[in-house]
Amino acid sequence: MLLRMHQISKSYGPVTANDQVSIELHKGEILAIVGENGAGKSTLMKILYGLEQPDSGTICLNDRQVVFHRPSDAMAQGIGMVQQHFMLFGSMTVAENVVYRKETRKGLFMDHRRNQALVRELSQRYHLPVDPQAVVDDCPVGLQQRIEILKILYQDAHIIIFDEPSAVLTPLEVEDLLKTMDQLSRLGKSIILITHKLHEVMAVAHRVVVMRDGRVISASDTSETSLEKMSYEMVGRQIPTRRMTPPAVGNPLLEVAGLSLKGEPGTITLHDIHLQLRQGEIVGIAGVSGNGQSELIRCLAGLQAYDAGQVMLNGTDVTRASAGTIREAGLAHIPEDRYAWGSAPAATLAENALVGAEGRPPFSRRGILNLRQVNAHAAHLIQGYGVKAASLFQQMASLSGGNAQKLIAAREIARKTPVLIACEPTRGIDIGAMEYIHGQLIEKRDQGDGVLLVSSELSEIMDLCDRIYVMFEGRLNGEFIRGEVDEKTLGLYMLGGNRHAPQTALG
Ligand SMILES: Nc1ncnc2c1ncn2[C@@H]1O[C@H](COP(=O)(O)OP(=O)(O)OP(=O)(O)O)[C@@H](O)[C@H]1O
């Protein structure tokens, strides 16, 4: 047996993150670990990678017990981890990043030619094409992930942990990644894949372990399980398929006319954006991430200045207004980066659930907070959205990633504003919570509000949106009505494959 983690337990205060968890990994095997948000997957991987120490339990490599106090201990034993946030130096070349700390030198100086040759050789051996001389910042996300993988292979890792690796990738990049994992396993590498995307598990993994509440619920060959069985084991119930009623469309709530932004060098420029969101509809912005969606939403939310254009929100002109004024005028916003924009990691859950409403009754009067109301509000959101938390007063940073996302979504949806902009609202979220958040967005639309959904998940856009804009290289280059477009056509527009005039659905 290559790796055996035996009866691993780990608690954080009252929370048992891992409860006597045992897993095994064979040479050349791809093992997927799935489970609800907060099930304990990341904790188990942090223990394997030496980032955390277990309270009890053992790790054996090739039947020999090992103890990892820090990641360098794990790396020295051939364990590498592809993290969600890449650990690369953006201004350095691919080769410099891959050989970092294990460079070949000529006297005092780096032997660039030799390092590049080593990286070229490595990239050929593992069928992972890269240009060793390219600068990392110029590489798209999928390529940066490939550089991370090469870095780990250069350090001779034979066990590679992938922590939700597809969350940041485009559909084509995901296909490439799955191929890469398959190739690596054929070349004798062993892989642990943490993911919420069950179809990826079925496509690439040999075995799958399902975790719930810190425990292992099942371990099976993927050939002997199914999507339905896995999802049932994860959340303990059947996930219903949803049917949407036709939209009852009303007046415009958000109107954007001629919005343009001249980006800094190296950033996206927005060209003459026109869009409309009306009462009672969910409008999607589909697109491969990095095509200007983030810039557009930052402009609409008052987080970035733009050069031209007019924005009307619920009848008020909010052109170039501040973020606070725009929120007051009726905008709620689930931002794409939950930590940078959406929450204060060092503040408590109760504080994070309140943000933005602290100046208003019933939460405060004459500048004095009513803590009973504040706490009751947070408890209500936490319960409703199934946020796994030990206390209202724990730090936001101690929540698992998916649970942090659930709390932010809960806070913004609960504001009951006429317009909600939801950016990647279900990224990193388990299928049960995803179904719940989708239900909340539909309910909001059915109550006559408008939802602008920005998502790089085509299936999410297709399932929820009444109308869909496609964004490519800073332009809206297509507009479609639900049911009148298939995934293939949308995919084509997302890649700029249509070069004729934009199609409009509203006339
Ligand atoms: N540093 C910490 N302090 C307190 N609690 C923590 C800490 N790290 C994790 N936890 C708790 O341990 C539990 C397991 O979290 P973990 O991150 O392992 O879950 P996960 O399965 O990876 O979830 P996700 O799918 O959301 O990433 C959660 O309840 C989480 O709140």
Short mmCIF file of C-alpha atoms in Angstrom, two decimals, residues 44 81 184 207 270 279 313 377 431:
data_model
loop_
_atom_site.label_atom_id
_atom_site.label_comp_id
_atom_site.label_asym_id
_atom_site.label_seq_id
_atom_site.Cartn_x
_atom_site.Cartn_y
_atom_site.Cartn_z
CA LEU A 44 -7.63 15.70 6.02
CA MET A 81 -0.29 19.77 -3.43
CA LEU A 184 -0.09 11.12 -14.69
CA ARG A 207 -12.22 5.13 -6.48
CA LEU A 270 -14.94 47.30 -21.65
CA GLN A 279 -38.49 42.73 -12.81
CA LEU A 313 -30.92 51.32 -10.91
CA HIS A 377 -30.46 37.61 12.28
CA ILE A 431 -24.68 20.07 -4.42
#
